[in-house]
mmCIF file of C-alpha atoms in Angstrom:
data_model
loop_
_atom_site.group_PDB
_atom_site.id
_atom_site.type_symbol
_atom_site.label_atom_id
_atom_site.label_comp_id
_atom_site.label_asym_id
_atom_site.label_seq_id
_atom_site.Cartn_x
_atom_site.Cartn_y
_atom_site.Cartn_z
ATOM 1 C CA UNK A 1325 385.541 147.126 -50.664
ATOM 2 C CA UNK A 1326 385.801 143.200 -52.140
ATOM 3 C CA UNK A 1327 389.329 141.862 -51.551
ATOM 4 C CA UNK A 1328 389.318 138.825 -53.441
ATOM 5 C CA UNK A 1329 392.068 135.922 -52.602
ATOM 6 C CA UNK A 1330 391.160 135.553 -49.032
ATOM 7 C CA UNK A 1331 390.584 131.796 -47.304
ATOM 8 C CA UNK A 1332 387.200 130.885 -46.342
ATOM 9 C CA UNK A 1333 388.444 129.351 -43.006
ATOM 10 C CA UNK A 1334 389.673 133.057 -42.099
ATOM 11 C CA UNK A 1335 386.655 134.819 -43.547
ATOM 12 C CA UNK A 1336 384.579 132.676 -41.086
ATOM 13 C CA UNK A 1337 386.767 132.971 -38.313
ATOM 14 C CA UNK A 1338 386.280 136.865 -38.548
ATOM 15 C CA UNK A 1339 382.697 136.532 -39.055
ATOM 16 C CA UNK A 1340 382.530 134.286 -36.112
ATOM 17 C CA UNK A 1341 384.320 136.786 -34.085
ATOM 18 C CA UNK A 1342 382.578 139.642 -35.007
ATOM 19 C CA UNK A 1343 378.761 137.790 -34.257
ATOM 20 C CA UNK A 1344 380.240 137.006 -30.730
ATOM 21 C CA UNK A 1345 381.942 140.496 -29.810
ATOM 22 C CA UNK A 1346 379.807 143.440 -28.458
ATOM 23 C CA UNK A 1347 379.996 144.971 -32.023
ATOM 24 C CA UNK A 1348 377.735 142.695 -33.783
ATOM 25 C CA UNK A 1349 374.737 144.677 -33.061
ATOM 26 C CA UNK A 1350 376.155 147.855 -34.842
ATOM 27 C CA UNK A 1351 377.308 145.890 -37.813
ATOM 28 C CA UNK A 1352 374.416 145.574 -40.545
ATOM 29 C CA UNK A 1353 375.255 141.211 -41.260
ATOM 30 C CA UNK A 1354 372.226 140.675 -43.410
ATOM 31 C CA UNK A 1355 373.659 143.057 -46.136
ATOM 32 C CA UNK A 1356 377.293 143.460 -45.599
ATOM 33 C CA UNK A 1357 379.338 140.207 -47.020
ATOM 34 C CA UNK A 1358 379.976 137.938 -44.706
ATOM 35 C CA UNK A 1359 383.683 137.738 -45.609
ATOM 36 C CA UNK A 1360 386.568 139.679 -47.890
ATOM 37 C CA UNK A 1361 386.577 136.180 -50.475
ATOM 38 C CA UNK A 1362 382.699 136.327 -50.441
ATOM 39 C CA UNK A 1363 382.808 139.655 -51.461
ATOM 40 C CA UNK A 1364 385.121 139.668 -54.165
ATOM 41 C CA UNK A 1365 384.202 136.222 -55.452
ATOM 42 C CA UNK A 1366 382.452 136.747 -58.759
ATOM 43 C CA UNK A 1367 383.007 139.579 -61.641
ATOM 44 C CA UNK A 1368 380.096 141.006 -61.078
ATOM 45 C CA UNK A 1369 381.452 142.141 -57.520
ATOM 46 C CA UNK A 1370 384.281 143.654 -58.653
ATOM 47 C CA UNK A 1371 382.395 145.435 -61.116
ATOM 48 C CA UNK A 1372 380.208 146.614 -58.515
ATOM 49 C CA UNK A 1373 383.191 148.079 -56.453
ATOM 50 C CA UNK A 1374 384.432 149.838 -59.701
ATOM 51 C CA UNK A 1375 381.383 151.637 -59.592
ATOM 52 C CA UNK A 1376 381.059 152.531 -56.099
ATOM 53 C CA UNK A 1377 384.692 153.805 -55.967
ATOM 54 C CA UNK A 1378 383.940 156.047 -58.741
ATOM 55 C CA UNK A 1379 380.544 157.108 -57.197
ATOM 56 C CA UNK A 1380 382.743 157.593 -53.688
ATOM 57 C CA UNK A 1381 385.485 159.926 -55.879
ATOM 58 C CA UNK A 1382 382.806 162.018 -57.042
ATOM 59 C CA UNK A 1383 380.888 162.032 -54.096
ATOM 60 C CA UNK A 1384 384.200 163.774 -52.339
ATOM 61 C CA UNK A 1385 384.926 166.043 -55.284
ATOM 62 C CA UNK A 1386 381.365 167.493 -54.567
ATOM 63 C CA UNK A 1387 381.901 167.856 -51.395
ATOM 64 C CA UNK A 1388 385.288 169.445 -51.385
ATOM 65 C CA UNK A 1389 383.389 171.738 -53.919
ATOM 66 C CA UNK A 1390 380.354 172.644 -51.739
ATOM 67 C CA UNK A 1391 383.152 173.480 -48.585
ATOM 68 C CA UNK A 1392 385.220 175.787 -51.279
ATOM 69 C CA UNK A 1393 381.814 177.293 -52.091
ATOM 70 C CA UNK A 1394 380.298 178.314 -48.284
ATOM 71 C CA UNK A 1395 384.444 179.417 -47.258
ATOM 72 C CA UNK A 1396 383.262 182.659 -49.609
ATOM 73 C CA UNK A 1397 379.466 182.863 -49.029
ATOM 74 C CA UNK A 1398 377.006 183.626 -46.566
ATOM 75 C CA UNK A 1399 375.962 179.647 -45.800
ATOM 76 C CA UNK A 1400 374.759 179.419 -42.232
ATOM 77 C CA UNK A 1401 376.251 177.860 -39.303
ATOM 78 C CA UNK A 1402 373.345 174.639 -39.368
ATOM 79 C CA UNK A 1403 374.661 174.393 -43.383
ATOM 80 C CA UNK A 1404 378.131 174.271 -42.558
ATOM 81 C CA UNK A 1405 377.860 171.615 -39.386
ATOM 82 C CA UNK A 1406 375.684 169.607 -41.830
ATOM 83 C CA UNK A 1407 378.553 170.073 -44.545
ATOM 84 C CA UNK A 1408 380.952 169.349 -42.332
ATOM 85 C CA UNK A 1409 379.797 165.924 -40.901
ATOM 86 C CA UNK A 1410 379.162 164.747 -44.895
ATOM 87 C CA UNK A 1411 383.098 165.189 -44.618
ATOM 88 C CA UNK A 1412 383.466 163.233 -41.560
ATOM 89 C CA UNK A 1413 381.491 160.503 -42.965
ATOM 90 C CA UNK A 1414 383.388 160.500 -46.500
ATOM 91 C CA UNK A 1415 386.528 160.243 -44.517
ATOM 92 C CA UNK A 1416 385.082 157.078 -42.739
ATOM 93 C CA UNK A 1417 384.098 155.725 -45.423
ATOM 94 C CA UNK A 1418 387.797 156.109 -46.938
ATOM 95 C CA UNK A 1419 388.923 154.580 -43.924
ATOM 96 C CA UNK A 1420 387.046 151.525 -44.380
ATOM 97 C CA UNK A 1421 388.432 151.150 -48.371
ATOM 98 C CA UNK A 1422 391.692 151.667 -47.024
ATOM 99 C CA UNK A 1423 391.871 149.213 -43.984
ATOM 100 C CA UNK A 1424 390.159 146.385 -46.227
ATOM 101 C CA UNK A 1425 392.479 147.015 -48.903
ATOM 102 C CA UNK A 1426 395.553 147.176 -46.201
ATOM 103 C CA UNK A 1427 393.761 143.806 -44.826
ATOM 104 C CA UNK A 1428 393.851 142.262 -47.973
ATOM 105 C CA UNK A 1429 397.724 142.898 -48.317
ATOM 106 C CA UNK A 1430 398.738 141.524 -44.931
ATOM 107 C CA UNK A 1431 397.274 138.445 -45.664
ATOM 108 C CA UNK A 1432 398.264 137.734 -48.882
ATOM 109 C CA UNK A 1433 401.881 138.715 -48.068
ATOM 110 C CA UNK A 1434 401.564 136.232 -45.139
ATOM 111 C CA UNK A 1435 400.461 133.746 -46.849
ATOM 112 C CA UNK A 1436 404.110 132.989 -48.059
ATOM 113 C CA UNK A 1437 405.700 133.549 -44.835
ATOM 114 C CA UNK A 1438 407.166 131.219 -41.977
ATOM 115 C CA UNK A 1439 403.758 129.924 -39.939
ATOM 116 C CA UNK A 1440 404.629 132.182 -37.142
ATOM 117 C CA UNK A 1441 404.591 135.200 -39.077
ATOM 118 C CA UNK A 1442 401.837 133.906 -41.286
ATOM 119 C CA UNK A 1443 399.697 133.513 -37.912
ATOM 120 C CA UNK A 1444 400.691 137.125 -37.061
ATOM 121 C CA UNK A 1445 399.612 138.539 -40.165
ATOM 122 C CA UNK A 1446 396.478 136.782 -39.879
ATOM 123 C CA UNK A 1447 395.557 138.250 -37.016
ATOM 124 C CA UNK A 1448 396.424 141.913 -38.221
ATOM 125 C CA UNK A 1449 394.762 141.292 -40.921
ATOM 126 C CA UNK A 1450 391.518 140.292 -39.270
ATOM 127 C CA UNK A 1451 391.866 143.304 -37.116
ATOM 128 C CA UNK A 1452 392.068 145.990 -40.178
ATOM 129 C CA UNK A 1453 389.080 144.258 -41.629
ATOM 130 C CA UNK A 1454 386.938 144.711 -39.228
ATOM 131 C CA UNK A 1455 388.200 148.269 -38.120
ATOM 132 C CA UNK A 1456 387.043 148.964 -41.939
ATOM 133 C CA UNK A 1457 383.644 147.148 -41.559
ATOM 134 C CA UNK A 1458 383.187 149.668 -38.187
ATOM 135 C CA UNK A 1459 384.494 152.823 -40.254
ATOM 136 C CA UNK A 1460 381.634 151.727 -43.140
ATOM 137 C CA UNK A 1461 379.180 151.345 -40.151
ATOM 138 C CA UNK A 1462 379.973 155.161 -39.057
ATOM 139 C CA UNK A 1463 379.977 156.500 -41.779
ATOM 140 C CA UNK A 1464 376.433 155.566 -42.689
ATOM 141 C CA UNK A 1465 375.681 156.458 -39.056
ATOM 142 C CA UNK A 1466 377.105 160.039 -39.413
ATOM 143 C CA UNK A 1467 374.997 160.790 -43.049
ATOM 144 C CA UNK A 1468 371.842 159.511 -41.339
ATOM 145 C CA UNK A 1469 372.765 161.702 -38.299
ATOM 146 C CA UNK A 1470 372.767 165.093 -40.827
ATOM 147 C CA UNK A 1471 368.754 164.855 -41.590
ATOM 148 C CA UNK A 1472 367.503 166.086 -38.136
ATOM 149 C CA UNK A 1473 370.058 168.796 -38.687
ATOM 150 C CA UNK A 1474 368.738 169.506 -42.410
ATOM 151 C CA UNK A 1475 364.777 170.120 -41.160
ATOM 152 C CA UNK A 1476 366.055 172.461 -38.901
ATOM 153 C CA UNK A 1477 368.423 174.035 -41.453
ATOM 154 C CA UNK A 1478 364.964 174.170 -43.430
ATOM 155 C CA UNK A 1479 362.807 175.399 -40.744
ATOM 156 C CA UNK A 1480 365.225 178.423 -39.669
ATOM 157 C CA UNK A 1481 365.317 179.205 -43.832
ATOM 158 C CA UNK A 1482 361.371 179.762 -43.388
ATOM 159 C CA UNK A 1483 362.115 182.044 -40.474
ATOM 160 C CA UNK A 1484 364.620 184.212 -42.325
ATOM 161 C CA UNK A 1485 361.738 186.408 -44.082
ATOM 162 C CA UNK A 1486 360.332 187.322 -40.231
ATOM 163 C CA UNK A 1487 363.577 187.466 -38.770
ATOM 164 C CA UNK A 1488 364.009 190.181 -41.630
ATOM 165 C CA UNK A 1489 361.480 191.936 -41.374
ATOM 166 C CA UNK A 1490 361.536 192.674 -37.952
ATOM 167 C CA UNK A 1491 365.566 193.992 -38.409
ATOM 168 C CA UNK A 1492 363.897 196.123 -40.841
ATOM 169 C CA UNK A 1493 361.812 198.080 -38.872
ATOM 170 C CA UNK A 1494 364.751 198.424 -36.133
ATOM 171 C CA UNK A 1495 366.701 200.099 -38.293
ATOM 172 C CA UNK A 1496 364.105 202.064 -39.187
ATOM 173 C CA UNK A 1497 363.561 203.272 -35.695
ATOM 174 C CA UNK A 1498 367.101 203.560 -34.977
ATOM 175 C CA UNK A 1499 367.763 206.218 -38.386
ATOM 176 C CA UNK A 1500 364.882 208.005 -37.151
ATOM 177 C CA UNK A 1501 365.822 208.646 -33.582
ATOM 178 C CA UNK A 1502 369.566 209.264 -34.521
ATOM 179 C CA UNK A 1503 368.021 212.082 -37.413
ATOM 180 C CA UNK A 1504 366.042 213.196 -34.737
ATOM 181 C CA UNK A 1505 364.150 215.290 -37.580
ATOM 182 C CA UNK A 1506 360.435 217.084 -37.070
ATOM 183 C CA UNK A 1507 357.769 214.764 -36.397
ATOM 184 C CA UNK A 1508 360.112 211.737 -36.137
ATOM 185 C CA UNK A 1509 358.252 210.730 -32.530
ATOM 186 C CA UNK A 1510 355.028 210.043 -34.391
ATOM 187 C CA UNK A 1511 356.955 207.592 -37.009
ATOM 188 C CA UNK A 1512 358.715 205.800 -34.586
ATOM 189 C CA UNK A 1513 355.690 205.401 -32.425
ATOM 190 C CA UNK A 1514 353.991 203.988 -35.860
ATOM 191 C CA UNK A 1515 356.967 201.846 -36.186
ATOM 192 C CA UNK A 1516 357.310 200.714 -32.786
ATOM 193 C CA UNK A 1517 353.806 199.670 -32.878
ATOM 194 C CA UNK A 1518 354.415 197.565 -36.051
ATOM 195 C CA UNK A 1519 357.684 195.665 -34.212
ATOM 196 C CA UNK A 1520 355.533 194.971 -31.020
ATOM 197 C CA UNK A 1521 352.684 193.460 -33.515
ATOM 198 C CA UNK A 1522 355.555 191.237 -35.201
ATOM 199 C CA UNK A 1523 357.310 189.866 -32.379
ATOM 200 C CA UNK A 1524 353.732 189.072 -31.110
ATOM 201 C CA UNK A 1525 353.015 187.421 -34.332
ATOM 202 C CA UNK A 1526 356.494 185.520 -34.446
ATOM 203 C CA UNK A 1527 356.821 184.658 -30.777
ATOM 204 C CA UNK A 1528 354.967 181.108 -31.178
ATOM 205 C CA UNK A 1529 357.197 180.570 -34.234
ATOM 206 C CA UNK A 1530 360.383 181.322 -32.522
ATOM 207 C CA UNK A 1531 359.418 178.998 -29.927
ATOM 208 C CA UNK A 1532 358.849 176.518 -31.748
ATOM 209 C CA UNK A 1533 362.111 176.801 -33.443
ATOM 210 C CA UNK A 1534 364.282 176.672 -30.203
ATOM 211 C CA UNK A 1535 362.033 173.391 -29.477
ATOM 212 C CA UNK A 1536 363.313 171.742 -32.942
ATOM 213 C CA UNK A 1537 366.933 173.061 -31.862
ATOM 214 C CA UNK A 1538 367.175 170.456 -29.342
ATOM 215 C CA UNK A 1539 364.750 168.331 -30.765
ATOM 216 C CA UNK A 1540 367.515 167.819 -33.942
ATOM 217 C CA UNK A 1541 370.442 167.457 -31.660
ATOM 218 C CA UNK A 1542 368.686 164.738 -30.084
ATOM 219 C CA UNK A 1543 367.821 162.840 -33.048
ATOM 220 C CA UNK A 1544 370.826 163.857 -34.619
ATOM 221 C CA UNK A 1545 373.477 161.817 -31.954
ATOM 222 C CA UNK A 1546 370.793 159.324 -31.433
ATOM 223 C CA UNK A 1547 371.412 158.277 -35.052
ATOM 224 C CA UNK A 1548 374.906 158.399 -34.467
#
């Protein structure tokens, strides 16, 4: 989030700190700005943050809206982790508006302080804004992190007809056999036969699925 009114000389001092710390390879420098002033030094970049808070607000709204939805539904469990982390990454990313926003206050407060507590609230302020730089990073970490997670939320959805289809003939056999009724043997032979065929079919599709299980949990904290 811009935060106009900062110095240069402590925009490049956290820059400089940031490019020598261990974090600077998880910190995207070629598009983030390089410092709160830079960001919030023309119109245009303010404008831009209007827009992005507004697209972040309703971004939240439809989320909270989605989790209100699958609390009185049948969503699946893969659904709901993927809903879930979108909230964990929202919340990030509302962490990182925050601290820059508390960062920007600290300093300018400081700047009309004694020099020792000016100095303090320097530092502090350094401190929040890159904690909120780190939250932005993780947040975009934890939506990328939710499309491993969404093939195999897609790939278990094709299953669901089989899956079906199979519990359909069990019951089947299990009505029959608790009827007990003339002739039932011969239908639940039929019907047996028909659930052997269909596992058979299924089996290399099953498989397949419990390979993309821990295929996408892989992927999925790799991106993380």
């Amino acid at each position: 989030m811009p935060v106009p009114g900062f110095l240069s000389s402590f925009a490049d001092k956290a820059q400089s700190a940031i490019n020598a710390s261990p974090l600077a390879g998880h910190i995207p420098g070629s598009t983030r700005p390089t410092s709160p002033q830079a960001a919030g030094s023309s119109a245009a970049a303010d404008s831009g943050a209007t827009q992005t808070h507004k697209s972040h607000t309703l971004e939240q709204i439809q989320h909270q809206f989605r989790t209100f939805q699958q609390a009185y539904s049948t969503t699946g469990p893969i659904q709901k982790i993927i809903t879930t982390e979108k909230g964990i990454a929202l919340d990030f990313d509302s962490l990182n508006r925050n601290s820059q926003a508390h960062s920007k206050e600290l300093y300018t407060w400081g700047q009309n302080e004694a020099p020792d507590v000016r100095d303090i609230s320097d530092r502090l302020a350094f401190l929040n804004y890159v904690s909120g730089s780190l939250a932005s990073t993780l947040a975009v970490k934890l939506n990328a992190a939710r499309t491993p997670l969404k093939s195999l939320r897609d790939n278990e959805t094709a299953l669901t007809a089989r899956r079906n289809a199979r519990a359909g003939l069990q019951n089947q056999i299990a009505r029959l056999e608790h009827g007990q009724e003339k002739g039932y043997e011969k239908r639940v032979a039929e019907l047996n036969d028909q659930l052997a065929k269909a596992e058979r079919d299924d089996e290399p599709f099953e498989k397949e699925h419990q390979i993309l299980i821990r295929k996408s949990l892989k992927e999925s904290e790799q991106l993380k």
